[in-house]
Short mmCIF file of C-alpha atoms and ligand atoms in Angstrom, two decimals:
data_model
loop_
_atom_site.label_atom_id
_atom_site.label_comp_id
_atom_site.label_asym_id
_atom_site.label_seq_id
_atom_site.Cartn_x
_atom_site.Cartn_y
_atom_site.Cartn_z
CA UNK A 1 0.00 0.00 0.00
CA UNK A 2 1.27 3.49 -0.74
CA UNK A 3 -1.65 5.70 -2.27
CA UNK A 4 0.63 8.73 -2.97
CA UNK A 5 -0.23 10.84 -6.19
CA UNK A 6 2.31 13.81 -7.25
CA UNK A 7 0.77 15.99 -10.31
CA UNK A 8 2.97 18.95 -11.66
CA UNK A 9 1.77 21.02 -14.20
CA UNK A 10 -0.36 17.65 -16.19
CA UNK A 11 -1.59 18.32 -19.27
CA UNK A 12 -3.67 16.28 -21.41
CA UNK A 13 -4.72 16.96 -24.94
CA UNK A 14 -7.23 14.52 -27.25
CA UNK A 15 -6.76 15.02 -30.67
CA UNK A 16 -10.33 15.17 -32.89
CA UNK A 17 -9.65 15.05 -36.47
CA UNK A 18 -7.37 18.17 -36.83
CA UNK A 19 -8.81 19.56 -33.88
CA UNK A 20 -7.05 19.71 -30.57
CA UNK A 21 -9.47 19.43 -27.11
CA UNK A 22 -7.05 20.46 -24.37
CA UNK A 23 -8.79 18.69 -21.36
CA UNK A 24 -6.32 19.23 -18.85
CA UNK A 25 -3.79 22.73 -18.73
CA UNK A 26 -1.79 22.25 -15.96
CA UNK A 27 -3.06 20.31 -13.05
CA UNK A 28 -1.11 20.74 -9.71
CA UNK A 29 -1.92 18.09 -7.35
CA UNK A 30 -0.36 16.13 -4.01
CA UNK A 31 -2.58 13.78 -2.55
CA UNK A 32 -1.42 11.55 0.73
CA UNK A 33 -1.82 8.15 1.31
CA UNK A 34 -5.13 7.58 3.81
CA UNK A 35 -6.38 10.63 2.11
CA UNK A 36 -10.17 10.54 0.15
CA UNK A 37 -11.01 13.22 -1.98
CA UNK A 38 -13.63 14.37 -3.99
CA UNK A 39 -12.76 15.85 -7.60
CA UNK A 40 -15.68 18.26 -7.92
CA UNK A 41 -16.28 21.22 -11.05
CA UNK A 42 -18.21 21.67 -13.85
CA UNK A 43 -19.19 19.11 -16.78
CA UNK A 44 -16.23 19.23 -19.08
CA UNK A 45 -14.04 20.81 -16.53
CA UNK A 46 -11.90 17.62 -16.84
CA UNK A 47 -12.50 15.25 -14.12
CA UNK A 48 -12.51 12.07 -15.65
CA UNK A 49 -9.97 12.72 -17.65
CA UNK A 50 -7.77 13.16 -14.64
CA UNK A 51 -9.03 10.05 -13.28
CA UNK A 52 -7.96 7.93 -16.37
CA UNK A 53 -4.44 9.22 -16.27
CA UNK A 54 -4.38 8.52 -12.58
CA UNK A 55 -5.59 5.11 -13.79
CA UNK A 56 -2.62 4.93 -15.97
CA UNK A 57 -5.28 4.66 -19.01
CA UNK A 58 -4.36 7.36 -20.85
CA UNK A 59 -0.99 8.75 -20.57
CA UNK A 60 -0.05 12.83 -20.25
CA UNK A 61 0.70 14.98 -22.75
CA UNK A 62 3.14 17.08 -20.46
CA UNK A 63 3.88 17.58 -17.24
CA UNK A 64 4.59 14.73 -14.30
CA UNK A 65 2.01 12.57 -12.64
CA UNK A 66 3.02 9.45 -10.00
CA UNK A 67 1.29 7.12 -8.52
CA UNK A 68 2.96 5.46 -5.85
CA UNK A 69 6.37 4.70 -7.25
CA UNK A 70 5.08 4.40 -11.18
CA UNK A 71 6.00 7.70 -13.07
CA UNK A 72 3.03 7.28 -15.22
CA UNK A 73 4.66 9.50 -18.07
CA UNK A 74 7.79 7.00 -18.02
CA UNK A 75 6.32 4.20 -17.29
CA UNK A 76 6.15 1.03 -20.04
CA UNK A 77 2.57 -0.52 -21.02
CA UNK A 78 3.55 -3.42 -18.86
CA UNK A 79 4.52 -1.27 -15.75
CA UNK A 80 1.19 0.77 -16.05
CA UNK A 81 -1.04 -2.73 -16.49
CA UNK A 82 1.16 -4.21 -12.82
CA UNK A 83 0.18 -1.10 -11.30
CA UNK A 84 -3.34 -1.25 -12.22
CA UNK A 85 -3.32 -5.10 -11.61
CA UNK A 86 -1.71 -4.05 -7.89
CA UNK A 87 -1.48 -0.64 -7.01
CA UNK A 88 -4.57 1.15 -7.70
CA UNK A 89 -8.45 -0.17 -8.24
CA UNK A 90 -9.97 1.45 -10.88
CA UNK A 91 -13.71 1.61 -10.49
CA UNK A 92 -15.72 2.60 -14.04
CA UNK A 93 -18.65 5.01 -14.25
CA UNK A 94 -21.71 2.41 -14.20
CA UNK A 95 -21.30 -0.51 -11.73
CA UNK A 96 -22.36 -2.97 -14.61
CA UNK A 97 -19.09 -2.33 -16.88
CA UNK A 98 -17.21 -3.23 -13.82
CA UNK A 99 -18.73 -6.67 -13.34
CA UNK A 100 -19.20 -9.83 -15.04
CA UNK A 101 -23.14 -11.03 -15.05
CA UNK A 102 -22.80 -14.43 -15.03
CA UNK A 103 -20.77 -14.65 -11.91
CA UNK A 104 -21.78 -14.20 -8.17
CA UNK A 105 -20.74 -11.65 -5.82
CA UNK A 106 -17.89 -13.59 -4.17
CA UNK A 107 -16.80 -14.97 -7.42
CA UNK A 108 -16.84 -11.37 -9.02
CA UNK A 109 -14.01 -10.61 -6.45
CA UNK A 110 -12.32 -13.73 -6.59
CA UNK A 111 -12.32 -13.60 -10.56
CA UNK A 112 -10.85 -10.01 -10.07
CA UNK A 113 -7.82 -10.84 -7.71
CA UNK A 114 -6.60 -13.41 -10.81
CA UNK A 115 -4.42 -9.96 -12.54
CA UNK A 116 -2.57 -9.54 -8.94
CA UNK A 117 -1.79 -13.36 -9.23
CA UNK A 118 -0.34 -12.89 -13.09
CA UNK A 119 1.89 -10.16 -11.52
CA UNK A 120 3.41 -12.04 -9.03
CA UNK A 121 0.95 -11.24 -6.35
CA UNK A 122 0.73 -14.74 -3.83
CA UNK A 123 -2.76 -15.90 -2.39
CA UNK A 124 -1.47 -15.24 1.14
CA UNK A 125 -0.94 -11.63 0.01
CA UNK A 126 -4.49 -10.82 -1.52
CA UNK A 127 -7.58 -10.16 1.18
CA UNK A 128 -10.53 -13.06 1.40
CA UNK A 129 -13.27 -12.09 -0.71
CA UNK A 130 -15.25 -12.15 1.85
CA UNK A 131 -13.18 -9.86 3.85
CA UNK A 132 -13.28 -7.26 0.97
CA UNK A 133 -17.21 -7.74 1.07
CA UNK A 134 -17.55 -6.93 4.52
CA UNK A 135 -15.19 -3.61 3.71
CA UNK A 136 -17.96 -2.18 1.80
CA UNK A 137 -21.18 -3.52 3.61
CA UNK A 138 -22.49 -6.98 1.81
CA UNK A 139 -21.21 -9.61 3.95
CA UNK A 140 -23.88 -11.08 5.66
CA UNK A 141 -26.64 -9.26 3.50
CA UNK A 142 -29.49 -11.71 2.99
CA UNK A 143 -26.66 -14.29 0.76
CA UNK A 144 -25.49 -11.84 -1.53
CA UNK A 145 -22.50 -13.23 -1.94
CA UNK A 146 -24.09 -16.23 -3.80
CA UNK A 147 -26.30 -13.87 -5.72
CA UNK A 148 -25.43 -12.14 -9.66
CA UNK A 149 -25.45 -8.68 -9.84
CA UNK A 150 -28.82 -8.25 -11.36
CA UNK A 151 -30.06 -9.94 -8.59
CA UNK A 152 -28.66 -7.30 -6.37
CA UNK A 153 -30.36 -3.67 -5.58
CA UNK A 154 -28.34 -0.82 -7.76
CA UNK A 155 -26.76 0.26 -4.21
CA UNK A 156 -25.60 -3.28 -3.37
CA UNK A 157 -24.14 -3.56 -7.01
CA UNK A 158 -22.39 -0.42 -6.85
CA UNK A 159 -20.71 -1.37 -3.75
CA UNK A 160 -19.50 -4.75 -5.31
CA UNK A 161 -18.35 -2.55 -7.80
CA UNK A 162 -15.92 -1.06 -5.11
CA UNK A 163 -15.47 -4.60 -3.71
CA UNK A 164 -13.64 -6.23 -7.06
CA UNK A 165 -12.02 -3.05 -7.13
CA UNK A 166 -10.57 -3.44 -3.74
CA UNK A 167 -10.25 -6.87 -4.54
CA UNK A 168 -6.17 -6.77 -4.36
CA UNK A 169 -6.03 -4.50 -1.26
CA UNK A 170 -4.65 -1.35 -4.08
CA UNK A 171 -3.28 1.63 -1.86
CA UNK A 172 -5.25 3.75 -4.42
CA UNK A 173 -8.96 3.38 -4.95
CA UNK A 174 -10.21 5.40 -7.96
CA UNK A 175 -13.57 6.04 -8.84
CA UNK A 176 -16.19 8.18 -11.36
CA UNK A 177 -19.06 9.00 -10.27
CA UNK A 178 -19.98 5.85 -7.81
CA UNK A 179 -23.82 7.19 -6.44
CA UNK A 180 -25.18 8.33 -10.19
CA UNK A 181 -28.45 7.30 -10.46
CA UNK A 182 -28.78 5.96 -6.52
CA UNK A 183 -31.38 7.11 -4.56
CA UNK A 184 -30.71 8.74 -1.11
CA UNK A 185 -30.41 5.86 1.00
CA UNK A 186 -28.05 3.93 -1.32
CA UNK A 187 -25.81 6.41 -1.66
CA UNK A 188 -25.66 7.11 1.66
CA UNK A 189 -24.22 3.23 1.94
CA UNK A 190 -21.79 3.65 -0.97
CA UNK A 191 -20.51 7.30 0.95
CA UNK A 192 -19.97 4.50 4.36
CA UNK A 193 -18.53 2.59 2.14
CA UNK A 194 -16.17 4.83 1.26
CA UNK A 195 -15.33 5.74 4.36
CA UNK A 196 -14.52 2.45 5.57
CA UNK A 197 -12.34 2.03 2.78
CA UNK A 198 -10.36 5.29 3.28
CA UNK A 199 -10.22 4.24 7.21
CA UNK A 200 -8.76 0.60 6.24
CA UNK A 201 -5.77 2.56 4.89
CA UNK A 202 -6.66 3.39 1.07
CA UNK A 203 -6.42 6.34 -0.51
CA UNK A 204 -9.60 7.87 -2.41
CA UNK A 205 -10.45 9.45 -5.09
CA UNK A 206 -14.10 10.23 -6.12
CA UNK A 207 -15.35 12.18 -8.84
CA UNK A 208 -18.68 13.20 -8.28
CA UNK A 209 -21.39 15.76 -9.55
CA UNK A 210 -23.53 15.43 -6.22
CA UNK A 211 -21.94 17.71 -3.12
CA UNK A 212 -23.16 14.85 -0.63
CA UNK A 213 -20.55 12.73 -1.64
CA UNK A 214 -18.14 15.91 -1.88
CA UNK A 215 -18.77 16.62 1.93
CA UNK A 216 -18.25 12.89 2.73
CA UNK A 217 -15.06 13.16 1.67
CA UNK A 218 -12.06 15.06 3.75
CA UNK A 219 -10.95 17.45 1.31
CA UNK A 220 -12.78 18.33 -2.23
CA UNK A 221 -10.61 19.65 -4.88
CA UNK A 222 -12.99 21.48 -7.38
CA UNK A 223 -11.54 21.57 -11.41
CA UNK A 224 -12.19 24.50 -13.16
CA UNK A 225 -10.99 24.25 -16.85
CA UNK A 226 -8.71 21.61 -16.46
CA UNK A 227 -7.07 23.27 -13.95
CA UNK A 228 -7.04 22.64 -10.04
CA UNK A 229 -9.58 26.06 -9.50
CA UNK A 230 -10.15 25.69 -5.56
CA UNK A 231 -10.13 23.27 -2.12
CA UNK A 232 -11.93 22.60 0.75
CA UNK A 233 -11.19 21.31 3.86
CA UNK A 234 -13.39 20.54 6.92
CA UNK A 235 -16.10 23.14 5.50
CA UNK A 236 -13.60 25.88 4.68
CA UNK A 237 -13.01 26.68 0.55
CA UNK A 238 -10.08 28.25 -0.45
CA UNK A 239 -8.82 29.50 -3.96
CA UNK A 240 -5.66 28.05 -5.02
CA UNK A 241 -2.99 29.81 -6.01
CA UNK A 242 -1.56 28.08 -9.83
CA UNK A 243 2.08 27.58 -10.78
CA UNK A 244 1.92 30.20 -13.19
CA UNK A 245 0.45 32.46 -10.59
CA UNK A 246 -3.16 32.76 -11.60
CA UNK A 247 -6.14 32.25 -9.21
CA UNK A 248 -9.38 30.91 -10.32
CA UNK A 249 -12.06 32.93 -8.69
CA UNK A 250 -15.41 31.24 -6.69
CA UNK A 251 -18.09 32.08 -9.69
CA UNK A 252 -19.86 34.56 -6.86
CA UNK A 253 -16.81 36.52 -6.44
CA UNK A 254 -16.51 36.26 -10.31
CA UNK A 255 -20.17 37.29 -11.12
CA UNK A 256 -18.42 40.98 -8.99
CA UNK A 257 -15.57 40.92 -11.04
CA UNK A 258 -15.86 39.77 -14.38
CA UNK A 259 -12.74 38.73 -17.00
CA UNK A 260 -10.83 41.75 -17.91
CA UNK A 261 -11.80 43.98 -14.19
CA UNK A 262 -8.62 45.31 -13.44
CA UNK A 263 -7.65 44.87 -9.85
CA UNK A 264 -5.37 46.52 -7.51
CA UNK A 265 -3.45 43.15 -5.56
CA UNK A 266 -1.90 44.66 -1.56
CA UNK A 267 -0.42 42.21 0.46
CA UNK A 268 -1.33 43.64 3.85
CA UNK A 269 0.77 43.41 7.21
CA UNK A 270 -1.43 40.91 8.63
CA UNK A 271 -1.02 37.91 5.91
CA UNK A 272 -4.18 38.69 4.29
CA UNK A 273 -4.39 40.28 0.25
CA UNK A 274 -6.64 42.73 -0.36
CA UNK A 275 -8.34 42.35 -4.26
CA UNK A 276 -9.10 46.07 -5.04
CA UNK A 277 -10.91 46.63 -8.60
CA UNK A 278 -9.59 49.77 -9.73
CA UNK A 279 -13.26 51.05 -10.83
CA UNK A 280 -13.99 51.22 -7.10
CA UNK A 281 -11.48 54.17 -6.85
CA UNK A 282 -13.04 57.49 -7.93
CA UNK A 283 -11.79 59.34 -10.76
CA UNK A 284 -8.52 61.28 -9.80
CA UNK A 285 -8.59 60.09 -6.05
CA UNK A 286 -5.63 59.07 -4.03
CA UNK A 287 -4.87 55.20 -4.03
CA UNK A 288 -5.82 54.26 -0.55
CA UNK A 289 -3.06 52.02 1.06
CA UNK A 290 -3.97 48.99 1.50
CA UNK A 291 -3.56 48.54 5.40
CA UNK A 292 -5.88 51.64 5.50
CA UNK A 293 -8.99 50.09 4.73
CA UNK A 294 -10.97 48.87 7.52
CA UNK A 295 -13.22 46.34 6.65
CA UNK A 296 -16.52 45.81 8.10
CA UNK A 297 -19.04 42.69 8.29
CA UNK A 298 -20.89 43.58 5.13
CA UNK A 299 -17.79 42.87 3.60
CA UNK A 300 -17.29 46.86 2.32
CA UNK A 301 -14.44 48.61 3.50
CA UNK A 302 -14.56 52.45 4.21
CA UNK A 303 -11.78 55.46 4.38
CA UNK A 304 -13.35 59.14 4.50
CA UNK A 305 -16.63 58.09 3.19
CA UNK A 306 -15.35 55.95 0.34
CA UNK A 307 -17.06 52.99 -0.58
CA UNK A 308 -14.19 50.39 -1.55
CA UNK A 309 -15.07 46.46 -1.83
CA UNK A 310 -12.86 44.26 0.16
CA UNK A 311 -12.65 41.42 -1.20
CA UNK A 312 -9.85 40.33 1.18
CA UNK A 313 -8.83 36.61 0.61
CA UNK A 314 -6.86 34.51 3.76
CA UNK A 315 -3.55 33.18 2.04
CA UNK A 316 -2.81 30.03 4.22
N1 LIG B 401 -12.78 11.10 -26.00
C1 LIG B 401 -12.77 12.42 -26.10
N2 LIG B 401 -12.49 13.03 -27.27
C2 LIG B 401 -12.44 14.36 -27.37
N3 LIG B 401 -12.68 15.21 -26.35
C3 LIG B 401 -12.97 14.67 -25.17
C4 LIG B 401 -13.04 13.26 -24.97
N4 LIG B 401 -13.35 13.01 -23.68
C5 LIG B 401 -13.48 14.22 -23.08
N5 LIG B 401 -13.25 15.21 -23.98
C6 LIG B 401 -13.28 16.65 -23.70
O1 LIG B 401 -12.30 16.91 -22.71
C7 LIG B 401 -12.80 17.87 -21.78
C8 LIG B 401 -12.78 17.27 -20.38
O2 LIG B 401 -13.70 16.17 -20.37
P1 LIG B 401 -13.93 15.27 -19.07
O3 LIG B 401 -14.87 14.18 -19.45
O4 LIG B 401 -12.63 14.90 -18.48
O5 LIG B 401 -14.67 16.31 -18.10
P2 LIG B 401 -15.53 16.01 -16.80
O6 LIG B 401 -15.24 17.14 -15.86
O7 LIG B 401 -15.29 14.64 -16.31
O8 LIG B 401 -17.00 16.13 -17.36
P3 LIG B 401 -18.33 15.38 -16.86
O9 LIG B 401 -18.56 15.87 -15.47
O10 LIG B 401 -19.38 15.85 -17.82
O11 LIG B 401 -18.07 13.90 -16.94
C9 LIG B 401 -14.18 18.28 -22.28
O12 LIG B 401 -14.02 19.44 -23.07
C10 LIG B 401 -14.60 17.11 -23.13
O13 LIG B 401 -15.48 17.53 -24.15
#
């Protein structure tokens, strides 16, 4: 188990019949082992994609990604196929493509453990099926484990979904979009599920639409044109400051400044930046220093009966 993943400045680009989609520009991204995380944004924005080259299924067009100790931009066809086969479980948008019908529950994980074996991987090394079942809630669920998967309810199949790809105990657990089309109580499970997972020692990664799942997770890192745009941690968003300097605005603070405002920037004594635009400045007046403002709780910040909006941003 390791469950590290190092991004610098990843760029992926599909190529459409002379035209060029550029689906990732520049993703900056540590995540820890034990860590689960929610990739949040926009349709399009590029979460997937980053999943897939995190899933060494796709490789980058620039830039460094690793996973554990595969540099997935180096790394041979072979190495990427051992690391999916023992590093990281990959778990496919739709809980059908990840299973095979004709097979039960416990031999869906069994069946899946056979790629760690090809790669060297001993029996005594993998997890009991049944061990992997109980991770993510079916053991002991009215004989599901002798049951297909269209015998099971779309929460239970979802869940053996994560189950065959936990089935060789990977130190990274990937998956898109694992509660689409589950109703509340199901994905509820599939969020415990998670959890458990992420608590057994495996990193997560989740891309989701629904913010649910984002808030079950310990830290949700929203993409923004295939870019990392902003965090959150334990409630608290932040903006993220990009390689090349830029900031991706939260779309209300946008919606105030649109593309093109021009802003005054003033690092100010006490660590925070004060985001000035320069139309709030009256024709011909004085530019107010920064540490002169004094904010207030409307979030306006007054000097001699000057309205100036403070839109004052904590840099951690
Ligand atoms: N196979 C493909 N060929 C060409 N362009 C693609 C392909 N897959 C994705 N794209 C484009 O790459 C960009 C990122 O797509 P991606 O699916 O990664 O975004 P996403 O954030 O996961 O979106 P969604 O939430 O809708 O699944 C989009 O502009 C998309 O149109």
């Amino acid at each position: 188990m390791n469950g590290t993943v190092t991004c610098r400045g990843l760029v992926y680009i599909y190529r459409l019949e002379g035209y060029d989609v550029v689906a990732l520009g520049g993703v900056d991204l540590d995540i820890a082992p034990g860590e689960s995380v929610a990739l949040l944004g926009p349709s399009g924005s590029g979460k997937s994609t980053l999943l897939s080259l995190l899933a060494g299924l796709i490789r980058p067009a620039a830039g460094r990604a690793t996973v554990g100790e595969t540099d997935l931009a180096k790394a041979s066809e072979s190495d990427l196929a051992r690391m999916r086969a023992t590093e990281v479980g990959v778990v496919l948008q739709g809980a059908e493509r990840n299973l095979l019908p004709y097979l039960t529950a416990e031999q869906n994980v069994r069946f899946a453990q056979r790629a760690a074996r090809a790669h060297g991987v001993s029996a005594a090394e993998l997890p009991a099926p049944r061990d992997v079942l109980a991770l993510v809630g079916l053991l002991g669920v009215r004989g599901r484990l002798r049951q297909r998967p269209h015998e099971l309810t779309p929460g239970e199949r979802q869940r053996l979904a994560l189950a065959v790809a936990l089935a060789h105990k990977p130190g990274l657990l990937l998956a898109d979009e694992p509660t689409s089309q589950l109703d509340s109580v199901a994905r509820d499970e599939v969020i415990a599920a998670l959890e458990s997972v992420r608590r057994a020692g495996t990193t997560v990664v989740v891309v989701t639409h629904d913010p649910e799942v984002g808030a079950g997770m310990g830290r949700q890192v929203t993409i923004r044109d295939g870019r990392v745009g902003g965090e959150g941690r334990l409630g608290e968003e932040f903006a993220v400051v990009g390689r090349d300097g830029s900031v991706h605005l939260p779309p209300d603070v946008l919606a105030m400044l649109p593309p093109g405002t021009r802003l005054r920037v003033h690092p100010r004594p006490d660590g925070t930046v004060l985001l000035a635009p320069a139309h709030a400045a009256q024709p011909g007046s004085e530019v107010v220093p920064a540490d002169e403002y004094e904010p207030e709780d409307d979030g306006t910040a007054y000097r001699r009966g000057q309205i100036v909006p403070d839109y004052s941003r904590e840099v951690a």
